[in-house]
Coordinates of C-alpha atoms and ligand atoms in Angstrom, one line a residue:
X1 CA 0.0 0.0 0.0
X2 CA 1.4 3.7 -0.9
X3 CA 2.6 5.3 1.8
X4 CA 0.1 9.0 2.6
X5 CA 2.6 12.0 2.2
X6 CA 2.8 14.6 4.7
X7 CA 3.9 17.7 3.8
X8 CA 6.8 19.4 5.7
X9 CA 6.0 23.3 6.7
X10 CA 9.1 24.6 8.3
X11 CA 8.7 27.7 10.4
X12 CA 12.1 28.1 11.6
X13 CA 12.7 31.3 10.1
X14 CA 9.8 32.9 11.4
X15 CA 7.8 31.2 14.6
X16 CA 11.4 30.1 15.2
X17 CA 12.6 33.3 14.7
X18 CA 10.9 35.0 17.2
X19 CA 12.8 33.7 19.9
X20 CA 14.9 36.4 21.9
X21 CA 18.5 36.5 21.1
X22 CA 18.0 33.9 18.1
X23 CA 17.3 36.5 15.3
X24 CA 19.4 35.9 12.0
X25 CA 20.8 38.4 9.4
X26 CA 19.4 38.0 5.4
X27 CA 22.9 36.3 5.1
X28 CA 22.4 33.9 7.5
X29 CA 18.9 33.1 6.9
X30 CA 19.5 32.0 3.2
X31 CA 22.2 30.0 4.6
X32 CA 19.7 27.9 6.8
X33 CA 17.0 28.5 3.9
X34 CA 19.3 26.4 1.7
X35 CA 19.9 23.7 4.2
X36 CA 16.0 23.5 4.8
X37 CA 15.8 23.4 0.6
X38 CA 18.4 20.3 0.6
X39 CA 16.5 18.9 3.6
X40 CA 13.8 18.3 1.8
X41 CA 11.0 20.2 3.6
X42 CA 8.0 21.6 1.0
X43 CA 7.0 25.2 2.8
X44 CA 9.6 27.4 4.4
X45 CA 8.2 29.9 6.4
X46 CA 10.8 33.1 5.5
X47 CA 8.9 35.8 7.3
X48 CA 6.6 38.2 8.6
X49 CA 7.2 40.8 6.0
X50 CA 4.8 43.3 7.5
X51 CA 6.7 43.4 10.7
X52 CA 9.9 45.4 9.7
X53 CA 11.7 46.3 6.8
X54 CA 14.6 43.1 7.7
X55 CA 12.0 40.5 7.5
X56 CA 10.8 42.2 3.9
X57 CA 14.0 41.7 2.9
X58 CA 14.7 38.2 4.1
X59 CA 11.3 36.6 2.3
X60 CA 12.9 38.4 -1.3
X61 CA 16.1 37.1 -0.7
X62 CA 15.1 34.1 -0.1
X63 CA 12.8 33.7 -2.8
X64 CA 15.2 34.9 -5.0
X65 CA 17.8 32.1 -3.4
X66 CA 15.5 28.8 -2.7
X67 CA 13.6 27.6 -6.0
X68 CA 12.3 24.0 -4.5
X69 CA 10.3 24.7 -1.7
X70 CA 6.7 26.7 -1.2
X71 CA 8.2 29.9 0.3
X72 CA 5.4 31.7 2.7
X73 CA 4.7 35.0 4.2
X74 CA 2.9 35.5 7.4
X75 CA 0.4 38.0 7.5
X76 CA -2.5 39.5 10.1
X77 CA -6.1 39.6 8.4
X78 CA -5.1 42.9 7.7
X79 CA -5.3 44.3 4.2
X80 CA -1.6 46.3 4.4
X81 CA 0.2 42.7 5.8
X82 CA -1.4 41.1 2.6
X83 CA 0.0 43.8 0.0
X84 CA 3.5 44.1 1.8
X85 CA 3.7 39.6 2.0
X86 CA 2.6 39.8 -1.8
X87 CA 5.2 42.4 -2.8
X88 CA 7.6 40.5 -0.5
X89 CA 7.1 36.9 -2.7
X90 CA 7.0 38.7 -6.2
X91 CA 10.6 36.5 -7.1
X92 CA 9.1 33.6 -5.0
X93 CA 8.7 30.5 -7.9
X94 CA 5.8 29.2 -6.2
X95 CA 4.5 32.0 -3.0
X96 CA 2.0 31.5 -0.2
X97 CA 0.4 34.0 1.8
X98 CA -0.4 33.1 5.5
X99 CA -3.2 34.8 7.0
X100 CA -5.3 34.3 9.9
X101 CA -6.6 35.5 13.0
X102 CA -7.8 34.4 16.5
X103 CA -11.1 32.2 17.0
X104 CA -11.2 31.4 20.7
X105 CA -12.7 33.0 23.5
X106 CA -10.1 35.1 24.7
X107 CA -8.7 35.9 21.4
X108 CA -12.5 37.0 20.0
X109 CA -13.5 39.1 22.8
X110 CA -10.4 40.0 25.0
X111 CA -7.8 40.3 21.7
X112 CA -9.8 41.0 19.2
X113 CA -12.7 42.8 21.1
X114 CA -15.0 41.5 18.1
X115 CA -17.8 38.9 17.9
X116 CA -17.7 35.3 16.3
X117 CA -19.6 36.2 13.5
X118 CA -17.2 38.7 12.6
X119 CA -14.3 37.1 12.9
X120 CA -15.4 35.0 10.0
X121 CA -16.5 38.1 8.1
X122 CA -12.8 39.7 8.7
X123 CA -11.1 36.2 7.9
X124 CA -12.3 35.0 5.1
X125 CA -12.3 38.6 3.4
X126 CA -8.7 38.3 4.3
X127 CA -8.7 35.0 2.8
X128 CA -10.0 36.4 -0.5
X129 CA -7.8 39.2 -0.9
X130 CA -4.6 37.6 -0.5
X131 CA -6.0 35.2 -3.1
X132 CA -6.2 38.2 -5.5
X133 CA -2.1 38.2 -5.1
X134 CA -1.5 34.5 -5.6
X135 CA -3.1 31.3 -5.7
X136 CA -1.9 29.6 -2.9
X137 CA -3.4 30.7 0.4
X138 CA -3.3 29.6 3.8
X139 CA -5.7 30.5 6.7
X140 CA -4.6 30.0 10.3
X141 CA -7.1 30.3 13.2
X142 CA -5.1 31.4 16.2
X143 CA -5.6 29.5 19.4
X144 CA -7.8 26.9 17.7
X145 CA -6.7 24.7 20.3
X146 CA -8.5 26.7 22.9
X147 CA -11.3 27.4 20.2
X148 CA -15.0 26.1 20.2
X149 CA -14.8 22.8 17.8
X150 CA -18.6 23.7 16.6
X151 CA -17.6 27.3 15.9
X152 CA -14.2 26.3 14.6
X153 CA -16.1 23.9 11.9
X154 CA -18.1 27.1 10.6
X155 CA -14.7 29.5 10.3
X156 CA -13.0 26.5 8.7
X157 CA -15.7 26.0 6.0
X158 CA -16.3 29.8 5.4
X159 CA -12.1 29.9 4.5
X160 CA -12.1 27.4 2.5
X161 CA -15.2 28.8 0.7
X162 CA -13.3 31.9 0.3
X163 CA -10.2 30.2 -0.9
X164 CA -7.9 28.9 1.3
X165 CA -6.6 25.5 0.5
X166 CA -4.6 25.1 3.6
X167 CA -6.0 25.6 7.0
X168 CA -3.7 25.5 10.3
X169 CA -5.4 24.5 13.7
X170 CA -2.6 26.0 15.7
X171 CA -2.5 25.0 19.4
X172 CA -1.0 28.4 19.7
X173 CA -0.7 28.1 24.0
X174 CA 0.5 24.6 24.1
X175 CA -2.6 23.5 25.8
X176 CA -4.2 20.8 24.4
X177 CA -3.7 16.9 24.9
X178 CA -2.9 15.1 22.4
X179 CA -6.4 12.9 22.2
X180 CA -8.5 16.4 22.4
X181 CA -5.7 17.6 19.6
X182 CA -6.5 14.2 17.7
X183 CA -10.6 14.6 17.9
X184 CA -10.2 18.8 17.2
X185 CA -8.7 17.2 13.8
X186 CA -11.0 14.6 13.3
X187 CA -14.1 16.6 14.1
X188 CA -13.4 19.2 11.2
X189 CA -12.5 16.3 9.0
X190 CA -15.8 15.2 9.4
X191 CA -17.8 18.1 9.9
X192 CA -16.9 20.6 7.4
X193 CA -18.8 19.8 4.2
X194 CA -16.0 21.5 2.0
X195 CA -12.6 19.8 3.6
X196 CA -11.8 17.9 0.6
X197 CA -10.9 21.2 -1.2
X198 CA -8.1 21.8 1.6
X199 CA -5.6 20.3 3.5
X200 CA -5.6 20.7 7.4
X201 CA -2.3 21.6 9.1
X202 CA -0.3 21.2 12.7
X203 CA 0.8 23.9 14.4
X204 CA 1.9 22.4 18.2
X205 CA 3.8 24.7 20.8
X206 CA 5.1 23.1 23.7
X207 CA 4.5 25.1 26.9
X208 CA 3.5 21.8 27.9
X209 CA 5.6 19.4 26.6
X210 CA 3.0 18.0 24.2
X211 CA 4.1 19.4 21.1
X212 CA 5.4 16.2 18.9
X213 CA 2.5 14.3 20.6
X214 CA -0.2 16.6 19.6
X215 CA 1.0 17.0 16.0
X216 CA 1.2 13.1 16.0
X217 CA -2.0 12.5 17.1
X218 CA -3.4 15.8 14.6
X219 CA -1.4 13.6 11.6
X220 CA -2.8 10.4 13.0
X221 CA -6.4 12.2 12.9
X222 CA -5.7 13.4 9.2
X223 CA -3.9 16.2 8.8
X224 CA -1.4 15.9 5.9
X225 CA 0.5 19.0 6.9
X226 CA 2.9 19.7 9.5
X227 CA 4.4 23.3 10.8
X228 CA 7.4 22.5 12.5
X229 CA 10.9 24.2 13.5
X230 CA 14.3 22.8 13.6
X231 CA 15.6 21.4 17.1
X232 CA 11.9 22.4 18.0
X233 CA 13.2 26.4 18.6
X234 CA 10.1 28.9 18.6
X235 CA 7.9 30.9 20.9
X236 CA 8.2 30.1 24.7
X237 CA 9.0 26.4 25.3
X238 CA 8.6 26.3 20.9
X239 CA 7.7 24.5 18.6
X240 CA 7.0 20.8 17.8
X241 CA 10.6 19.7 16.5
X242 CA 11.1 18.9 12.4
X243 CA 13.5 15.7 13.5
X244 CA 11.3 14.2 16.1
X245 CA 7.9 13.9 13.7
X246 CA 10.0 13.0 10.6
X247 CA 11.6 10.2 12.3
X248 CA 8.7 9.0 14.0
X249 CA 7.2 8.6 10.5
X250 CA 10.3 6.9 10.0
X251 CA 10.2 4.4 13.1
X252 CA 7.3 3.7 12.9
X253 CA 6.2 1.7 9.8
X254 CA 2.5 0.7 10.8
X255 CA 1.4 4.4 10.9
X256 CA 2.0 4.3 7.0
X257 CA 3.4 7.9 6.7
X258 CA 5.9 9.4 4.3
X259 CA 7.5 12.5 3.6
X260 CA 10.0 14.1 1.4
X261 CA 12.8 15.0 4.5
X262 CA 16.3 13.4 3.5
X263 CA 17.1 12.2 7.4
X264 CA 20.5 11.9 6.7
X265 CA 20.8 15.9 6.4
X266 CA 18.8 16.3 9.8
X267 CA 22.1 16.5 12.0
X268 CA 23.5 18.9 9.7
X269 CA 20.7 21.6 9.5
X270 CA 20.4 21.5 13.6
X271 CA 23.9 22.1 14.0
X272 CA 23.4 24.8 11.7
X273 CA 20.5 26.5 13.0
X274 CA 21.7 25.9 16.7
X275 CA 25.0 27.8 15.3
X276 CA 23.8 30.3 13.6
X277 CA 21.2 31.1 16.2
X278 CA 23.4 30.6 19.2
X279 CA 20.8 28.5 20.6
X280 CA 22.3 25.0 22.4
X281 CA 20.6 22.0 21.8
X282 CA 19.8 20.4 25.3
X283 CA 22.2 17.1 25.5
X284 CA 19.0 15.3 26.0
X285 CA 17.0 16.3 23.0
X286 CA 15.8 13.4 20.8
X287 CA 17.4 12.8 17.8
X288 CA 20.2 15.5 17.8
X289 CA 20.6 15.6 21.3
X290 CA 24.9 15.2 22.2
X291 CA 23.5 12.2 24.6
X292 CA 20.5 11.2 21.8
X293 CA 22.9 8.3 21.2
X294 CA 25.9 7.9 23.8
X295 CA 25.5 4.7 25.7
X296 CA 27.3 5.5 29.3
X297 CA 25.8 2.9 31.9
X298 CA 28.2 -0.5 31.2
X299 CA 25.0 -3.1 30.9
X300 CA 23.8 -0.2 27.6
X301 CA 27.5 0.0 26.3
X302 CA 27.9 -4.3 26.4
X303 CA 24.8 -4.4 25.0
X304 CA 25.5 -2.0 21.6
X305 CA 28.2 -3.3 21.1
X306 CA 26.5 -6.8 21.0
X307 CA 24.3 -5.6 18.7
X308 CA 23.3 -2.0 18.4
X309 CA 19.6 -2.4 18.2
X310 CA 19.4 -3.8 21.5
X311 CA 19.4 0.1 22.7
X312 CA 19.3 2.0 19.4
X313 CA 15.4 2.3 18.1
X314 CA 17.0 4.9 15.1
X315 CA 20.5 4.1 13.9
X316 CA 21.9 7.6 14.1
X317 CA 23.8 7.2 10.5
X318 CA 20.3 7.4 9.3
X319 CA 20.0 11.4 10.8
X320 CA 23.8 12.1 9.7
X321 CA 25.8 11.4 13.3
X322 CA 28.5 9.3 12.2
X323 CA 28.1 6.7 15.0
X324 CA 26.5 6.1 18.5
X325 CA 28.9 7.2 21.2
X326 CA 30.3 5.0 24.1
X327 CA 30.9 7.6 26.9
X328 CA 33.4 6.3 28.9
X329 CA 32.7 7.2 32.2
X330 CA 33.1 5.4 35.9
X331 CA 29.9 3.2 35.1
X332 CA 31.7 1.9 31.8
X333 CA 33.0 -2.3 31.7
X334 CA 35.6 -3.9 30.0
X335 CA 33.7 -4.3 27.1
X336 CA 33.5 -0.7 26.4
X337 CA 37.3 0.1 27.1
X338 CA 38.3 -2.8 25.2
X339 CA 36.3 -1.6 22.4
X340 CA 37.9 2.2 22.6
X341 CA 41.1 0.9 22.9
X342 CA 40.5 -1.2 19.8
X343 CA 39.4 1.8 17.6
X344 CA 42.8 3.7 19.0
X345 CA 44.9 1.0 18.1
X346 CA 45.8 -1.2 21.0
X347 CA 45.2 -4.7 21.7
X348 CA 45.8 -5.9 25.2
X349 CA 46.1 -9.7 26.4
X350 CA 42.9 -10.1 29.3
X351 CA 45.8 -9.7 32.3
X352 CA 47.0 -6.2 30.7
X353 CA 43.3 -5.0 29.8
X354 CA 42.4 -5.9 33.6
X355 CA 45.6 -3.8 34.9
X356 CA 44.6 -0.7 32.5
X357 CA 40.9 -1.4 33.6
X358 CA 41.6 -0.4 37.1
X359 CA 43.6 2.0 36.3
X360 CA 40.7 3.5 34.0
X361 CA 38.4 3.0 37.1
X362 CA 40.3 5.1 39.5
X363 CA 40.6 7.7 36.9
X364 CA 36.8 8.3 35.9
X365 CA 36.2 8.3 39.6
X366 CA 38.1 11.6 39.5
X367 CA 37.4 13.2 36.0
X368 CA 33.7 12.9 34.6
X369 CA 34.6 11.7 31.4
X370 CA 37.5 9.7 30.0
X371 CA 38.4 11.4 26.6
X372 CA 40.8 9.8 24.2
X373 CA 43.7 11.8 25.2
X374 CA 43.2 10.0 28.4
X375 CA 43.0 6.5 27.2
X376 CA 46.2 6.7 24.9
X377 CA 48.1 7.9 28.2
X378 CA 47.0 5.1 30.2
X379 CA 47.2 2.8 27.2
X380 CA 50.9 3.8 26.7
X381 CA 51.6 3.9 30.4
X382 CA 50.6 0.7 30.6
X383 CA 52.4 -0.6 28.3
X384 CA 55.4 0.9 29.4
X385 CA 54.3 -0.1 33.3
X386 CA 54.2 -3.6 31.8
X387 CA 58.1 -4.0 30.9
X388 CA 59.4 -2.0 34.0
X389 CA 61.4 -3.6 37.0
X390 CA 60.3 -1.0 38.8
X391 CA 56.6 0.3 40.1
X392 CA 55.4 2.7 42.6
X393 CA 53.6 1.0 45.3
X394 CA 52.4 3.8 47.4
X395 CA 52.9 7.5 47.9
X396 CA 52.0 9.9 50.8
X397 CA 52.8 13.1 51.4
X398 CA 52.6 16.1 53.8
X399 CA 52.9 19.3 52.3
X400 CA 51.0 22.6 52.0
X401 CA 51.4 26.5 53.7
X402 CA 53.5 26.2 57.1
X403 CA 54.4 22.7 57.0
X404 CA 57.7 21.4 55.5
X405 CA 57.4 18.8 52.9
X406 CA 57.5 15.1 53.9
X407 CA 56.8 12.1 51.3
X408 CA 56.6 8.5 51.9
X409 CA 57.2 6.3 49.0
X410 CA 57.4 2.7 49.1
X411 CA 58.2 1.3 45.4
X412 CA 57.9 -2.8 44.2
X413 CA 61.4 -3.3 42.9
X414 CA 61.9 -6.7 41.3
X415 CA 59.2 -8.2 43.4
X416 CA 60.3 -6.9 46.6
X417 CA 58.5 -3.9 48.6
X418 CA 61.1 -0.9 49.5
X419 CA 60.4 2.2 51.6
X420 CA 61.8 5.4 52.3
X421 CA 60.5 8.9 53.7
X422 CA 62.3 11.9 53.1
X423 CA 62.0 15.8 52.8
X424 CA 62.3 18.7 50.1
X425 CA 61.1 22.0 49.3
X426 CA 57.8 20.6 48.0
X427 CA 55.5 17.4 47.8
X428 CA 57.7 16.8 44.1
X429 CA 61.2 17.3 45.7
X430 CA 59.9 15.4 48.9
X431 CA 58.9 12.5 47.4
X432 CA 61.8 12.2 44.3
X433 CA 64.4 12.3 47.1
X434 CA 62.7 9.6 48.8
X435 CA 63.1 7.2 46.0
X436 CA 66.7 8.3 45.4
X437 CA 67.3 6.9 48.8
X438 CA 65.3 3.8 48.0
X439 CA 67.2 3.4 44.3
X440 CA 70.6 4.8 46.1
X441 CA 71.9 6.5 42.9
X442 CA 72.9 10.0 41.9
X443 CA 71.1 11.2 38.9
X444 CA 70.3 14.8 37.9
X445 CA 66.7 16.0 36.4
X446 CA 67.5 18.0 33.6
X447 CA 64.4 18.7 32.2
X448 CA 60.5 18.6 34.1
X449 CA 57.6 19.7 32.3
X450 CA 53.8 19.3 33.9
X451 CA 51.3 20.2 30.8
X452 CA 47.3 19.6 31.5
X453 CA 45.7 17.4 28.7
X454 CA 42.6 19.0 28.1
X455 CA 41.2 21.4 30.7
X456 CA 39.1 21.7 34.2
X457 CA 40.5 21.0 37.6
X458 CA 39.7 17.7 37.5
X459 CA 42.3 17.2 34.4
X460 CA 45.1 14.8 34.0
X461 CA 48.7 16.1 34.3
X462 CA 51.2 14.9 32.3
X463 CA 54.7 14.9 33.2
X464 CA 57.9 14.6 31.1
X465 CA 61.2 14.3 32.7
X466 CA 64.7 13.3 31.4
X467 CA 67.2 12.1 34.2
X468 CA 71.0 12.6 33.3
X469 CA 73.0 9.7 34.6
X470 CA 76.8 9.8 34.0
X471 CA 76.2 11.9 30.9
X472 CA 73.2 9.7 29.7
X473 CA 70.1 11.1 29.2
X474 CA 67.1 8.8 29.9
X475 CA 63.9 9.5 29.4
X476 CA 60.3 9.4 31.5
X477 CA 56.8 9.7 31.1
X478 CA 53.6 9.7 33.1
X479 CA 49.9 11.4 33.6
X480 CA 47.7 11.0 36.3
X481 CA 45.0 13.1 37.9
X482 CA 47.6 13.7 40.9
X483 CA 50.2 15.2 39.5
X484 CA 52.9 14.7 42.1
X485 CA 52.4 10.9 41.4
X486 CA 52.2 11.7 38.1
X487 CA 55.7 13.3 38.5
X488 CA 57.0 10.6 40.6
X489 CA 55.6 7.8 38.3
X490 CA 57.9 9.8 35.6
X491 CA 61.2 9.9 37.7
X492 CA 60.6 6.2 38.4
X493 CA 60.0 5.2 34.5
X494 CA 63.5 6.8 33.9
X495 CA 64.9 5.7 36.3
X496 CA 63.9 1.8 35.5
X497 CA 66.0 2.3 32.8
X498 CA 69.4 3.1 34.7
X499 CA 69.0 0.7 37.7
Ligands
KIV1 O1 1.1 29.8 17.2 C1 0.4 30.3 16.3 O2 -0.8 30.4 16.4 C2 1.1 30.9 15.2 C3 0.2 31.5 14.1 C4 0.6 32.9 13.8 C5 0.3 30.6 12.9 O3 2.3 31.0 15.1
ZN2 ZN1 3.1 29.5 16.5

């Protein structure tokens, strides 16, 4: 059976628009104008043209820039919105004119201060007037989610009557449920004599969280026209997300549902639009979310790597992320670092991936999350650790304002347990001196450096140190979040190669 089409209505550039601190330059908004064209979608929304000279601007440039899609201009039911939105589309290849105006309670009498009856008088002349400037017209009735469904039947066949081939049912507060969004649908469906002549739209804000739901259970209902942003930006808590309904279509085969988004460019465009507008995505957000597909707890991470469906309802090559992300953090297994390690390049017998998976252990229980730079320093410590002589066992040390330095340092030295406490003019000098006594040799450092390996407090220091030993230099390395162990650990790994 064919698939039903549902046709994409973008609105980023204009509902999505309006948030504070998000607004675009012309520039800019062809830029995302073009992704939205290569997305796929079938209506951008460029504008408000009536509502300052920038926004004129923007709907001609765009027109002028984007051939595929519908591009629409947003209007009151007010004569002047109509001419300016008409003037605005005159290099549009195919233009739409959005009017509408407010048809519940509040809106008729405390907005509006009009009457019912005259709201449809007002509307539907608007309808026919911006059908005098192009052919294809769409009527919105604001807060139809608040709105009367018996009243809302009447405006709805009076548009369409007067030429609108598109009506919108936006849920303009956010307030509806999604079965009372489903029936609002349905009950115009089957109520207004004339609804074969148009094609009812979504229009979901999500003060209450209901947004995708609502336009699911509108499409569901049969609506074959969705008004959507990207990353779901807009009014208030905005609009009902592009990415979510697409790949709900997607998912979920039963419902039957097509439409003409390529998904593979969804990733792209939000990154894009969340640039551009200098609006983060939250990590959580479904589908291009940071966490939408990183696996962190170790039963999730064993189990993608088993198989990825186990976890993964969408594989996110499909929306254009290059692969689900195993965050390595404290609650990561074996499996996970094994896995890592793998993609870096090492290969570990079981023993040495059990040594490095403690090590990893005590590390993410300092630092939230173990980045690559990370695992290549344990990995190569490791392996270094491996064919040394000589370990550091343990490691105290008394230091800080008014005290004098005092380290402890006991180190495994071919199998046997040596220790040694000493002083110096800090925790480093303390503890190096210490295991000079153990080793009993007289070295020089000649060179110490201590570089962080990415940033925050809760970093990794690594240390580099060469050790001159009767005009031999020799060579350590270390990192650790502690960086006088990290420094000592260094001293040591030179030193395993003189004693
Ligand atoms: O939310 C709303 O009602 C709107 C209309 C102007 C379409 O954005
Ligand atoms: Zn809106």
């Amino acid at each position: 059976m064919a698939k039903d089409r549902v046709y994409i209505f973008d609105t980023t550039l204009r509902d999505g628009e309006q948030v504070p601190g998000c607004q675009l330059n012309t520039i800019e908004k062809i830029e995302v104008a073009k992704a939205l064209e290569e997305l796929g979608v079938d209506v951008i929304e460029a504008g408000f043209p009536i509502s300052s000279p920038g926004d004129f601007n923007s709907v001609i440039e765009i027109s002028k820039a984007v051939t595929e899609p519908v591009i629409c201009a947003l209007t009151r039911a007010v004569k002047k919105d109509i001419e300016v939105a008409a003037e605005s589309l005159k290099f549009a290849k195919r233009g739409r004119i959005h009017t509408g105006i407010g048809t519940s309670y509040y809106h008729i009498y405390h907005k509006l201060n009009s009457t019912p009856e005259e709201i449809i008088q007002r509307g539907a002349e608007a309808v026919r007037y911006a059908k005098s400037f192009v052919e294809d017209v769409e009527f919105y009735a604001e807060d139809a989610g608040r709105s009367d469904n018996k009243y809302l039947a009447q405006v709805v066949e009076a548009m369409i009557d007067a030429g609108a081939t598109v009506i919108n049912i936006p849920d303009t507060t956010g307030y509806t449920l999604p079965d009372e969004y489903g029936k609002k649908i349905k009950y115009l469906a089957d109520h207004v004599s004339n609804i074969d002549k148009a094609i009812l739209s979504t229009h979901c804000h999500n003060d209450l969280g209901m947004a995708t739901a609502n336009t699911m259970s509108g499409i569901i209902n049969g609506a074959r026209q969705v008004e959507v942003t990207i990353n779901g930006i807009g009014e208030r808590a905005g609009n009902t997300s592009l990415e979510e309904v697409v790949m709900i279509m997607k998912s979920r085969k039963h419902l039957n549902l097509t439409s003409n988004i390529n998904p593979r460019k969804i990733y792209s465009t939000s990154r894009l639009v969340s640039t551009l507008m200098r609006m983060p995505v939250q990590p959580n957000k479904a589908i291009v979310g940071r966490n939408a597909f990183a696996h962190s707890s170790g039963i999730h991470q064993d189990g993608v790597l088993k198989r990825r469906e186990n976890y993964e309802i969408i594989n996110p090559k499909t929306v254009g992320i290059t692969e689900s992300s195993i965050l390595l953090t404290a609650r990561s297994g074996r499996a996970a670092l094994k896995h890592r390690l793998g993609k870096l390049g090492y290969t570990f017998s079981k023993n040495a991936l059990d040594k490095i998976y403690e090590d990893f252990v005590v590390l993410a229980d300092s630092k939230k999350e173990i980045v690559d730079e990370d695992l290549k320093i344990l990995a190569g410590a490791k392996e270094r650790d491996i064919k040394r002589n000589l370990h550091l066992d343990k490691l105290q040390v008394l230091c800080g304002k008014g005290t004098s330095p005092v380290a402890t340092v006991s180190i495994i030295w071919e199998g046997e347990i040596h220790t040694a406490t000493s002083q110096g003019n800090g925790p480093v000098d303390a503890s190096i001196n210490a295991v000079k006594m153990i080793l009993n040799k007289k070295v020089r450092i000649e060179e110490f450096l201590i570089q962080a390996i990415t940033r925050g407090s809760d970093d990794m220091g690594k240390v580099h140190m060469q050790v001159e030993n009767k005009s031999v230099l020799y060579y350590g390395f270390s990192a650790s979040t502690d960086i006088v162990t990290a420094s000592v650990e260094a001293f040591i790994d030179a030193m395993s190669q003189i004693v």
